[in-house]
Coordinates of N, CA and C in Angstrom, one line a residue:
M15 N 0.9 1.9 -10.2 CA 2.0 1.9 -11.2 C 3.0 0.9 -10.7
N16 N 3.5 0.0 -11.7 CA 4.6 -0.9 -11.3 C 5.9 -0.3 -11.0
T17 N 6.5 -0.6 -9.9 CA 7.8 -0.1 -9.6 C 8.8 -1.2 -9.3
T18 N 10.1 -0.8 -9.3 CA 11.1 -1.8 -9.0 C 11.2 -1.8 -7.4
R19 N 12.1 -2.6 -6.9 CA 12.3 -2.7 -5.5 C 13.0 -1.5 -5.0
S20 N 13.6 -0.8 -5.9 CA 14.3 0.5 -5.6 C 13.3 1.7 -5.5
G21 N 12.0 1.4 -5.9 CA 11.0 2.4 -5.9 C 10.8 3.2 -7.2
R22 N 11.7 3.0 -8.1 CA 11.5 3.6 -9.4 C 10.5 3.0 -10.3
P23 N 9.9 3.7 -11.2 CA 9.0 3.1 -12.2 C 9.7 2.0 -13.0
A24 N 9.2 0.8 -13.1 CA 9.8 -0.3 -13.8 C 10.0 -0.1 -15.3
L25 N 11.1 -0.5 -15.8 CA 11.4 -0.4 -17.2 C 11.6 -1.8 -17.7
T26 N 11.0 -2.1 -18.9 CA 11.2 -3.4 -19.5 C 11.5 -3.2 -21.0
R27 N 11.8 -4.3 -21.7 CA 12.0 -4.2 -23.1 C 10.6 -3.8 -23.7
P28 N 10.5 -3.3 -25.0 CA 9.1 -3.0 -25.5 C 8.2 -4.2 -25.5
D29 N 8.7 -5.4 -25.6 CA 7.8 -6.6 -25.6 C 7.5 -7.0 -24.2
G30 N 7.8 -6.3 -23.2 CA 7.5 -6.6 -21.9 C 8.4 -7.5 -21.1
T31 N 9.5 -8.0 -21.7 CA 10.5 -9.0 -21.1 C 11.5 -8.1 -20.4
P32 N 12.3 -8.7 -19.4 CA 13.3 -7.9 -18.7 C 14.4 -7.4 -19.7
L33 N 14.8 -6.2 -19.3 CA 15.9 -5.6 -20.1 C 17.2 -6.4 -19.8
R34 N 18.1 -6.5 -20.7 CA 19.3 -7.3 -20.6 C 20.6 -6.5 -20.6
V35 N 21.3 -6.6 -19.4 CA 22.5 -5.7 -19.2 C 23.7 -6.5 -19.0
L36 N 24.8 -6.2 -19.6 CA 26.1 -6.9 -19.5 C 27.0 -6.0 -18.7
V37 N 27.6 -6.4 -17.5 CA 28.5 -5.7 -16.8 C 29.9 -6.2 -17.0
V38 N 30.8 -5.3 -17.5 CA 32.2 -5.8 -17.8 C 33.1 -5.0 -16.9
D39 N 33.8 -5.7 -16.0 CA 34.8 -5.0 -15.1 C 35.7 -6.2 -14.5
D40 N 37.0 -5.9 -14.5 CA 37.9 -6.9 -14.0 C 37.9 -6.9 -12.5
D41 N 37.3 -6.0 -11.8 CA 37.2 -6.1 -10.4 C 35.9 -6.8 -10.0
P42 N 36.0 -8.0 -9.5 CA 34.8 -8.9 -9.2 C 33.9 -8.2 -8.2
D43 N 34.5 -7.5 -7.2 CA 33.7 -7.0 -6.2 C 32.8 -5.9 -6.8
L44 N 33.4 -5.0 -7.6 CA 32.7 -3.9 -8.2 C 31.6 -4.4 -9.2
A45 N 32.0 -5.5 -9.9 CA 31.0 -6.1 -10.8 C 29.8 -6.6 -10.1
E46 N 30.1 -7.2 -8.9 CA 29.0 -7.8 -8.2 C 28.0 -6.7 -7.6
V47 N 28.6 -5.6 -7.1 CA 27.9 -4.5 -6.6 C 27.0 -3.9 -7.7
L48 N 27.6 -3.6 -8.8 CA 26.9 -3.1 -9.9 C 25.7 -4.0 -10.3
S49 N 26.0 -5.3 -10.5 CA 25.0 -6.3 -10.8 C 23.8 -6.3 -9.9
G50 N 24.2 -6.2 -8.6 CA 23.1 -6.3 -7.6 C 22.2 -5.0 -7.8
A51 N 22.8 -3.8 -8.0 CA 21.9 -2.7 -8.2 C 21.0 -2.8 -9.4
L52 N 21.6 -3.3 -10.4 CA 20.7 -3.5 -11.6 C 19.8 -4.5 -11.6
R53 N 20.0 -5.6 -10.8 CA 19.0 -6.6 -10.6 C 17.8 -6.0 -9.8
Y54 N 18.1 -5.0 -8.9 CA 17.0 -4.5 -8.3 C 16.0 -3.7 -9.2
E55 N 16.5 -3.4 -10.4 CA 15.6 -2.8 -11.4 C 14.8 -3.9 -12.1
G56 N 15.0 -5.1 -11.8 CA 14.2 -6.2 -12.4 C 14.8 -6.7 -13.7
W57 N 16.1 -6.3 -13.9 CA 16.7 -6.6 -15.3 C 17.6 -7.9 -15.2
Q58 N 17.8 -8.5 -16.3 CA 18.5 -9.7 -16.5 C 20.0 -9.3 -16.7
I59 N 20.9 -9.7 -15.8 CA 22.3 -9.3 -15.7 C 23.2 -10.5 -16.0
R60 N 24.3 -10.2 -16.7 CA 25.5 -11.0 -16.9 C 26.7 -10.2 -16.6
T61 N 27.7 -10.9 -16.1 CA 29.0 -10.2 -15.9 C 30.2 -10.8 -16.7
A62 N 31.2 -10.1 -16.9 CA 32.4 -10.6 -17.6 C 33.6 -9.8 -17.0
G63 N 34.7 -10.4 -16.9 CA 35.9 -9.8 -16.3 C 36.9 -9.4 -17.3
D64 N 36.8 -9.7 -18.6 CA 37.7 -9.4 -19.6 C 37.1 -9.2 -20.9
G65 N 37.8 -8.7 -21.9 CA 37.2 -8.5 -23.2 C 36.8 -9.7 -23.9
A66 N 37.5 -10.8 -23.9 CA 37.1 -12.0 -24.7 C 35.8 -12.6 -24.1
S67 N 35.7 -12.7 -22.7 CA 34.5 -13.2 -22.1 C 33.3 -12.3 -22.3
A68 N 33.6 -11.0 -22.4 CA 32.5 -10.0 -22.6 C 31.9 -10.3 -24.0
V69 N 32.7 -10.4 -25.0 CA 32.2 -10.6 -26.4 C 31.4 -12.0 -26.4
A70 N 32.0 -13.0 -25.8 CA 31.3 -14.3 -25.8 C 29.9 -14.2 -25.1
A71 N 29.9 -13.5 -23.9 CA 28.6 -13.2 -23.1 C 27.7 -12.5 -23.9
A72 N 28.2 -11.5 -24.7 CA 27.2 -10.6 -25.5 C 26.6 -11.6 -26.6
R73 N 27.3 -12.4 -27.2 CA 26.7 -13.3 -28.3 C 25.6 -14.2 -27.7
E74 N 25.7 -14.5 -26.4 CA 24.7 -15.3 -25.8 C 23.5 -14.6 -25.3
L75 N 23.8 -13.4 -24.6 CA 22.8 -12.6 -24.0 C 22.1 -11.7 -25.0
L76 N 22.8 -11.2 -25.9 CA 22.3 -10.1 -26.9 C 21.8 -8.9 -26.0
P77 N 22.7 -8.2 -25.3 CA 22.3 -7.3 -24.3 C 21.7 -6.0 -24.9
D78 N 20.7 -5.4 -24.1 CA 20.3 -4.0 -24.6 C 21.3 -2.9 -24.2
A79 N 22.1 -3.1 -23.1 CA 23.1 -2.2 -22.6 C 24.2 -2.9 -22.1
V80 N 25.4 -2.2 -22.1 CA 26.6 -2.8 -21.5 C 27.2 -1.8 -20.7
V81 N 27.5 -2.1 -19.4 CA 28.4 -1.2 -18.5 C 29.8 -1.6 -18.8
L82 N 30.7 -0.9 -19.3 CA 32.0 -1.3 -19.9 C 33.1 -0.5 -19.2
D83 N 34.0 -1.3 -18.5 CA 35.2 -0.7 -17.9 C 36.2 -0.4 -19.2
V84 N 36.9 0.8 -19.2 CA 37.8 1.1 -20.2 C 39.0 0.2 -20.2
M85 N 39.5 0.0 -18.9 CA 40.8 -0.6 -18.8 C 40.5 -2.2 -18.4
L86 N 40.8 -3.1 -19.3 CA 40.6 -4.5 -19.0 C 41.9 -5.2 -19.2
P87 N 42.0 -6.5 -18.5 CA 43.3 -7.1 -18.6 C 43.9 -7.6 -19.9
D88 N 43.0 -7.9 -20.8 CA 43.4 -8.4 -22.1 C 43.3 -7.4 -23.3
T89 N 42.6 -6.3 -23.1 CA 42.3 -5.4 -24.2 C 41.8 -4.1 -23.5
D90 N 41.4 -3.1 -24.3 CA 40.8 -2.0 -23.8 C 39.3 -1.9 -24.2
G91 N 38.5 -1.1 -23.4 CA 37.1 -1.1 -23.7 C 36.7 -0.7 -25.1
F92 N 37.6 0.2 -25.7 CA 37.2 0.7 -27.1 C 37.2 -0.5 -28.0
A93 N 38.2 -1.4 -28.0 CA 38.2 -2.6 -28.8 C 37.0 -3.5 -28.5
V94 N 36.7 -3.6 -27.3 CA 35.5 -4.4 -27.0 C 34.2 -3.8 -27.5
L95 N 34.1 -2.5 -27.4 CA 33.0 -1.9 -28.0 C 32.8 -2.1 -29.5
R96 N 33.8 -2.1 -30.3 CA 33.7 -2.4 -31.6 C 33.2 -3.8 -31.9
A97 N 33.7 -4.7 -31.1 CA 33.2 -6.1 -31.2 C 31.8 -6.2 -30.8
L98 N 31.4 -5.5 -29.7 CA 30.0 -5.6 -29.3 C 29.0 -5.0 -30.4
H99 N 29.4 -4.0 -31.0 CA 28.5 -3.4 -32.1 C 28.4 -4.4 -33.3
S100 N 29.3 -5.3 -33.5 CA 29.3 -6.2 -34.5 C 28.3 -7.4 -34.2
V101 N 28.1 -7.5 -32.8 CA 27.2 -8.5 -32.3 C 25.8 -8.0 -32.3
K102 N 25.6 -6.7 -31.8 CA 24.4 -6.1 -31.7 C 24.5 -4.6 -31.9
A103 N 24.1 -4.1 -33.1 CA 24.5 -2.7 -33.4 C 23.9 -1.7 -32.6
D104 N 22.7 -2.0 -32.1 CA 22.0 -0.9 -31.3 C 22.2 -1.0 -29.8
V105 N 23.2 -1.7 -29.4 CA 23.4 -1.8 -28.0 C 23.8 -0.5 -27.4
C106 N 23.3 -0.2 -26.2 CA 23.7 1.1 -25.5 C 25.0 0.8 -24.6
V107 N 26.0 1.6 -24.7 CA 27.3 1.4 -23.9 C 27.6 2.5 -23.0
L108 N 27.7 2.2 -21.7 CA 28.0 3.1 -20.7 C 29.5 2.9 -20.2
F109 N 30.4 3.7 -20.5 CA 31.8 3.5 -20.1 C 32.0 3.8 -18.7
L110 N 32.8 2.9 -18.0 CA 33.4 3.3 -16.7 C 34.8 3.4 -16.8
T111 N 35.4 4.5 -16.1 CA 36.8 4.7 -16.2 C 37.3 5.5 -15.0
A112 N 38.5 5.3 -14.7 CA 39.2 6.2 -13.6 C 39.7 7.4 -14.2
R113 N 39.8 7.5 -15.5 CA 40.4 8.6 -16.2 C 39.3 9.6 -16.6
D114 N 39.6 10.9 -16.3 CA 38.5 12.0 -16.4 C 39.1 13.2 -17.3
T115 N 39.9 12.8 -18.2 CA 40.4 13.9 -19.1 C 39.5 14.1 -20.2
V116 N 39.5 15.4 -20.8 CA 38.6 15.7 -22.0 C 39.0 14.7 -23.2
E117 N 40.2 14.4 -23.4 CA 40.6 13.5 -24.4 C 40.0 12.1 -24.3
D118 N 40.0 11.6 -23.1 CA 39.4 10.3 -22.8 C 37.9 10.4 -23.1
R119 N 37.3 11.4 -22.6 CA 35.8 11.4 -22.9 C 35.6 11.5 -24.4
I120 N 36.3 12.3 -25.1 CA 36.2 12.5 -26.6 C 36.4 11.1 -27.2
K121 N 37.4 10.4 -26.8 CA 37.7 9.1 -27.4 C 36.6 8.1 -27.1
G122 N 36.1 8.1 -25.9 CA 35.0 7.2 -25.7 C 33.7 7.4 -26.5
I123 N 33.4 8.7 -26.6 CA 32.2 9.1 -27.4 C 32.4 8.8 -28.8
T124 N 33.5 9.2 -29.4 CA 33.7 9.0 -30.9 C 33.9 7.5 -31.1
A125 N 34.3 6.8 -30.2 CA 34.4 5.3 -30.5 C 33.0 4.6 -30.6
G126 N 32.0 5.4 -30.1 CA 30.6 4.9 -30.3 C 30.0 4.6 -28.9
G127 N 30.6 5.1 -27.8 CA 30.0 5.0 -26.5 C 28.9 6.0 -26.3
D128 N 27.8 5.6 -25.6 CA 26.7 6.5 -25.4 C 26.9 7.4 -24.2
D129 N 27.6 7.0 -23.2 CA 27.9 7.9 -22.1 C 29.1 7.4 -21.3
Y130 N 29.5 8.2 -20.3 CA 30.8 8.0 -19.7 C 30.7 8.4 -18.2
V131 N 31.0 7.5 -17.3 CA 31.0 7.7 -15.9 C 32.4 7.5 -15.3
T132 N 32.9 8.4 -14.5 CA 34.2 8.2 -14.0 C 34.1 7.6 -12.6
K133 N 35.2 6.8 -12.2 CA 35.2 6.3 -10.9 C 36.0 7.2 -10.0
P134 N 35.5 7.4 -8.7 CA 34.5 6.6 -8.1 C 33.1 7.2 -8.5
F135 N 32.1 6.4 -8.5 CA 30.7 6.9 -8.9 C 29.7 6.3 -8.0
S136 N 28.5 6.9 -8.0 CA 27.4 6.3 -7.2 C 26.6 5.4 -8.0
L137 N 26.1 4.4 -7.3 CA 25.3 3.4 -8.0 C 24.0 4.0 -8.6
E138 N 23.4 5.0 -7.9 CA 22.3 5.8 -8.3 C 22.6 6.4 -9.7
E139 N 23.8 7.0 -9.8 CA 24.1 7.6 -11.1 C 24.2 6.7 -12.2
V140 N 24.8 5.5 -12.0 CA 24.9 4.5 -13.1 C 23.5 4.1 -13.5
V141 N 22.7 3.7 -12.5 CA 21.3 3.3 -12.9 C 20.5 4.3 -13.6
A142 N 20.7 5.6 -13.1 CA 19.9 6.7 -13.9 C 20.4 6.9 -15.2
R143 N 21.7 6.8 -15.4 CA 22.2 7.0 -16.8 C 21.8 5.9 -17.7
L144 N 21.8 4.7 -17.2 CA 21.4 3.6 -18.0 C 19.9 3.7 -18.3
R145 N 19.1 4.1 -17.4 CA 17.6 4.1 -17.7 C 17.4 5.2 -18.8
G146 N 18.1 6.4 -18.6 CA 18.0 7.4 -19.7 C 18.4 7.0 -21.0
L147 N 19.6 6.2 -21.1 CA 20.1 5.8 -22.4 C 19.1 4.9 -23.0
L148 N 18.6 3.8 -22.3 CA 17.7 2.9 -22.8 C 16.4 3.5 -23.3
R149 N 15.9 4.4 -22.6 CA 14.6 5.1 -23.0 C 14.8 5.9 -24.2
R150 N 15.8 6.7 -24.3 CA 16.2 7.5 -25.4 C 16.4 6.7 -26.6
A151 N 17.0 5.6 -26.5 CA 17.2 4.7 -27.7 C 16.0 4.0 -28.1
G152 N 15.0 4.1 -27.4 CA 13.7 3.3 -27.7 C 13.8 1.9 -27.4
L153 N 14.8 1.4 -26.5 CA 14.9 0.0 -26.2 C 14.2 -0.3 -25.0
A154 N 13.5 0.6 -24.3 CA 12.8 0.3 -23.1 C 11.6 1.0 -23.0
R155 N 10.6 0.5 -22.3 CA 9.3 1.2 -22.0 C 9.1 1.1 -20.5
Q156 N 8.3 2.0 -20.0 CA 7.8 2.1 -18.6 C 6.6 1.3 -18.5
L157 N 6.5 0.3 -17.5 CA 5.3 -0.3 -17.3 C 4.3 0.6 -16.7
D158 N 3.0 0.5 -17.2 CA 1.9 1.3 -16.7 C 2.3 2.7 -16.7
E159 N 2.8 3.2 -17.9 CA 3.3 4.5 -17.9 C 2.2 5.5 -17.5
G160 N 2.5 6.6 -16.6 CA 1.6 7.4 -16.1 C 1.1 8.4 -17.1
P161 N 0.2 9.3 -16.7 CA -0.3 10.3 -17.7 C 0.8 11.1 -18.3
R162 N 0.5 11.5 -19.5 CA 1.6 12.2 -20.2 C 1.0 13.5 -20.7
L163 N 1.7 14.6 -20.6 CA 1.3 15.9 -21.2 C 2.2 16.1 -22.4
T164 N 1.6 16.5 -23.5 CA 2.4 16.7 -24.8 C 2.0 18.1 -25.4
V165 N 3.1 18.8 -25.7 CA 2.9 20.1 -26.5 C 4.0 20.0 -27.6
G166 N 3.5 19.8 -28.8 CA 4.5 19.6 -29.8 C 5.4 18.4 -29.6
D167 N 6.7 18.5 -29.7 CA 7.6 17.4 -29.3 C 8.1 17.4 -27.9
L168 N 7.4 18.3 -27.1 CA 7.7 18.3 -25.6 C 6.8 17.4 -25.0
V169 N 7.3 16.4 -24.2 CA 6.5 15.4 -23.5 C 6.9 15.3 -22.0
M170 N 5.9 15.4 -21.1 CA 6.1 15.2 -19.7 C 5.4 14.1 -19.2
D171 N 6.0 13.1 -18.6 CA 5.5 12.0 -17.8 C 5.4 12.4 -16.4
E172 N 4.2 12.7 -16.0 CA 3.9 13.2 -14.6 C 4.3 12.3 -13.4
D173 N 4.1 11.0 -13.7 CA 4.4 10.0 -12.6 C 5.9 9.8 -12.4
A174 N 6.5 9.6 -13.6 CA 8.0 9.4 -13.5 C 8.8 10.8 -13.4
R175 N 8.0 11.9 -13.5 CA 8.7 13.2 -13.4 C 9.8 13.3 -14.4
E176 N 9.6 12.9 -15.6 CA 10.6 13.0 -16.6 C 10.0 13.9 -17.8
V177 N 10.9 14.7 -18.4 CA 10.5 15.6 -19.4 C 11.5 15.3 -20.6
T178 N 11.0 15.2 -21.8 CA 11.8 15.1 -23.0 C 11.3 16.1 -24.0
R179 N 12.3 16.5 -24.9 CA 11.9 17.3 -26.0 C 12.7 16.6 -27.3
G180 N 11.8 16.2 -28.2 CA 12.5 15.5 -29.3 C 13.2 14.2 -28.9
G181 N 12.8 13.6 -27.8 CA 13.4 12.4 -27.3 C 14.6 12.6 -26.4
E182 N 15.0 13.9 -26.3 CA 16.2 14.3 -25.4 C 15.7 14.6 -24.0
L183 N 16.2 13.9 -23.0 CA 15.8 14.2 -21.6 C 16.3 15.5 -21.2
I184 N 15.3 16.2 -20.4 CA 15.6 17.6 -19.9 C 15.6 17.5 -18.4
E185 N 16.6 17.9 -17.7 CA 16.7 17.8 -16.3 C 16.2 19.1 -15.7
L186 N 15.1 19.0 -14.8 CA 14.5 20.2 -14.2 C 14.5 20.1 -12.7
S187 N 14.6 21.2 -12.1 CA 14.4 21.3 -10.6 C 12.9 21.1 -10.3
P188 N 12.6 20.8 -9.1 CA 11.2 20.6 -8.7 C 10.3 21.8 -9.0
T189 N 10.8 23.0 -8.8 CA 10.0 24.2 -9.1 C 9.9 24.4 -10.6
E190 N 10.9 24.1 -11.4 CA 10.8 24.2 -12.9 C 9.8 23.2 -13.3
F191 N 9.9 22.0 -12.8 CA 8.9 21.0 -13.2 C 7.4 21.4 -13.0
E192 N 7.2 21.9 -11.8 CA 5.8 22.4 -11.5 C 5.3 23.5 -12.4
L193 N 6.3 24.4 -12.6 CA 5.9 25.5 -13.6 C 5.7 25.0 -15.0
L194 N 6.5 24.1 -15.5 CA 6.3 23.6 -16.8 C 5.0 22.8 -16.8
R195 N 4.7 22.0 -15.7 CA 3.5 21.2 -15.7 C 2.2 22.2 -15.8
F196 N 2.2 23.3 -15.1 CA 1.1 24.2 -15.1 C 0.9 24.7 -16.6
L197 N 2.0 25.1 -17.2 CA 2.0 25.6 -18.6 C 1.4 24.5 -19.5
M198 N 1.9 23.3 -19.4 CA 1.5 22.2 -20.3 C 0.1 21.7 -20.1
R199 N -0.4 21.9 -18.9 CA -1.8 21.6 -18.6 C -2.8 22.6 -19.1
N200 N -2.2 23.7 -19.5 CA -3.0 24.9 -20.1 C -2.5 25.3 -21.5
P201 N -2.3 24.3 -22.4 CA -1.7 24.7 -23.7 C -2.4 25.8 -24.4
R202 N -1.8 26.8 -25.0 CA -2.4 27.8 -25.8 C -3.2 28.9 -25.0
R203 N -3.2 28.7 -23.6 CA -3.9 29.5 -22.7 C -2.9 30.5 -22.2
V204 N -3.2 31.8 -22.2 CA -2.3 32.8 -21.6 C -2.4 32.8 -20.1
L205 N -1.4 32.5 -19.4 CA -1.5 32.5 -17.9 C -0.8 33.7 -17.3
S206 N -1.5 34.4 -16.4 CA -0.8 35.6 -15.8 C 0.2 35.3 -14.8
K207 N 1.1 36.2 -14.4 CA 2.0 36.0 -13.3 C 1.3 35.6 -12.1
A208 N 0.2 36.4 -11.8 CA -0.6 36.1 -10.6 C -1.1 34.6 -10.5
Q209 N -1.6 34.2 -11.6 CA -2.1 32.8 -11.7 C -0.9 31.8 -11.5
I210 N 0.1 32.1 -12.1 CA 1.3 31.1 -12.0 C 1.9 31.2 -10.6
L211 N 1.9 32.4 -9.9 CA 2.4 32.4 -8.5 C 1.4 31.6 -7.6
D212 N 0.2 31.8 -7.8 CA -0.8 31.1 -6.9 C -0.7 29.6 -7.2
R213 N -0.5 29.1 -8.3 CA -0.5 27.7 -8.6 C 0.8 27.0 -8.3
V214 N 1.9 27.6 -8.7 CA 3.1 27.0 -8.5 C 3.8 27.2 -7.1
W215 N 3.7 28.4 -6.6 CA 4.3 28.7 -5.3 C 3.3 28.7 -4.2
S216 N 2.0 28.8 -4.5 CA 0.9 28.5 -3.5 C 0.9 29.4 -2.3
Y217 N 1.6 30.5 -2.4 CA 1.4 31.6 -1.4 C 1.8 32.9 -1.9
D218 N 1.5 34.0 -1.1 CA 1.7 35.3 -1.6 C 3.2 35.7 -1.6
F219 N 3.7 36.0 -2.7 CA 5.1 36.5 -2.8 C 5.2 38.0 -2.6
G220 N 4.2 38.6 -2.1 CA 4.2 40.1 -1.8 C 4.4 40.9 -3.0
G221 N 3.9 40.4 -4.2 CA 4.0 41.2 -5.4 C 5.3 40.9 -6.1
R222 N 6.1 40.1 -5.6 CA 7.4 39.9 -6.2 C 7.2 38.9 -7.5
A223 N 6.6 39.4 -8.5 CA 6.3 38.6 -9.7 C 7.5 38.3 -10.4
H224 N 8.6 39.0 -10.1 CA 9.9 38.8 -10.9 C 10.3 37.4 -10.7
V225 N 9.9 36.7 -9.7 CA 10.4 35.3 -9.6 C 9.8 34.5 -10.7
V226 N 8.6 34.8 -11.2 CA 8.0 34.1 -12.3 C 8.9 34.3 -13.6
E227 N 9.3 35.6 -13.8 CA 10.1 35.9 -15.0 C 11.5 35.2 -14.9
L228 N 12.0 35.0 -13.6 CA 13.3 34.3 -13.4 C 13.1 32.8 -13.8
Y229 N 12.1 32.2 -13.4 CA 11.9 30.8 -13.7 C 11.5 30.5 -15.1
I230 N 10.8 31.4 -15.7 CA 10.4 31.3 -17.1 C 11.8 31.3 -18.0
S231 N 12.7 32.2 -17.5 CA 13.9 32.3 -18.2 C 14.8 30.9 -18.0
Y232 N 14.7 30.4 -16.9 CA 15.3 29.1 -16.6 C 14.7 28.0 -17.5
L233 N 13.4 27.9 -17.6 CA 12.8 27.0 -18.5 C 13.1 27.2 -20.0
R234 N 13.2 28.4 -20.4 CA 13.5 28.6 -21.7 C 14.9 28.1 -22.1
K235 N 15.8 28.3 -21.2 CA 17.2 27.8 -21.5 C 17.3 26.3 -21.6
K236 N 16.4 25.6 -20.9 CA 16.4 24.2 -20.9 C 15.5 23.6 -22.0
V237 N 14.3 24.2 -22.1 CA 13.3 23.7 -23.1 C 13.5 24.2 -24.5
D238 N 13.8 25.5 -24.7 CA 13.8 26.1 -26.0 C 15.2 26.4 -26.6
A239 N 16.2 26.3 -25.8 CA 17.5 26.6 -26.3 C 17.9 25.9 -27.5
G240 N 18.2 26.5 -28.6 CA 18.6 25.9 -29.8 C 17.5 25.3 -30.6
R241 N 16.2 25.6 -30.2 CA 15.1 25.0 -30.9 C 14.1 26.1 -31.1
E242 N 13.1 25.7 -32.0 CA 12.0 26.6 -32.1 C 11.2 26.8 -30.8
P243 N 11.0 28.0 -30.3 CA 10.4 28.3 -29.0 C 9.0 27.7 -28.9
L244 N 8.8 27.2 -27.7 CA 7.4 26.8 -27.4 C 6.8 27.7 -26.3
I245 N 7.6 28.3 -25.5 CA 7.2 29.2 -24.5 C 7.3 30.7 -24.9
H246 N 6.1 31.4 -24.8 CA 6.1 32.7 -25.4 C 5.6 33.8 -24.3
T247 N 6.0 34.9 -24.4 CA 5.6 36.0 -23.5 C 4.5 36.8 -24.2
V248 N 3.4 37.0 -23.6 CA 2.3 37.9 -24.2 C 2.4 39.1 -23.4
R249 N 3.0 40.2 -24.0 CA 3.2 41.4 -23.3 C 2.0 42.0 -22.6
G250 N 2.1 42.2 -21.3 CA 1.1 42.8 -20.5 C 0.1 41.8 -20.0
A251 N 0.2 40.5 -20.4 CA -0.8 39.6 -20.1 C -0.2 38.3 -19.3
G252 N 1.0 37.8 -19.8 CA 1.5 36.7 -19.1 C 2.4 35.8 -20.0
Y253 N 2.1 34.5 -19.9 CA 3.0 33.5 -20.7 C 2.0 32.4 -21.2
V254 N 2.4 31.9 -22.3 CA 1.7 30.8 -22.9 C 2.7 29.8 -23.6
I255 N 2.3 28.5 -23.5 CA 3.0 27.5 -24.2 C 2.1 26.9 -25.3
K256 N 2.7 26.8 -26.5 CA 2.0 26.2 -27.6 C 2.9 25.6 -28.6
P257 N 2.4 24.6 -29.4 CA 3.3 23.9 -30.4 C 3.8 24.9 -31.4
V258 N 4.9 24.5 -32.0 CA 5.5 25.3 -33.1 C 4.5 25.2 -34.3
T259 N 4.3 26.3 -34.9 CA 3.4 26.3 -36.1 C 4.2 25.9 -37.3
P260 N 3.7 24.9 -38.0 CA 4.4 24.5 -39.2 C 4.6 25.6 -40.3

């Protein structure tokens, strides 16, 4: 599978060309560090230090995503966001800000921003957020995508270790991932607690089958919460995952 220099699965635009990302921050050192991390993903990067140059750069680059500081020397990021959407309506915007109040978060999202990261932040977090935004928006595809398991609108990419339902990314712990993978590899098949323990935990839990119940409940909260359930209990037999019946 194709990977970036960072070791992550490579993402490109749907046509196979590099993703285009505009980094907007008036701190040149921070902009350079961010740009370097994103270039490691194999993406085409441009930078801008103020709102006016950001809009001008966006008209040339037509970016797929923008990392946008809220506080700029000539305007604020919200005004820049409105201008960016007039240049490219489907651009993904990740706000950067030193302010972390609920009001600021609401303002950023209602203005049309897709996500919000507060300073100080880790480069890994920014990259991960951007990758998630681009994939959910349908603006990126993974090169040589690994095998996928699908049950209804639940999709698992085994190589990338990513799970989505209805296009929404679901964060799972390693154990939750392995449990869900075992269920998805056996759709419509009732799996006993003993089978699950043997496959997922790989050793004898001394009859403590309640650990399966516990992790099934964790999965349900993440996979089924607010949706038609895919994971079902078969009383006295075990658990089964199956698509929602129309």
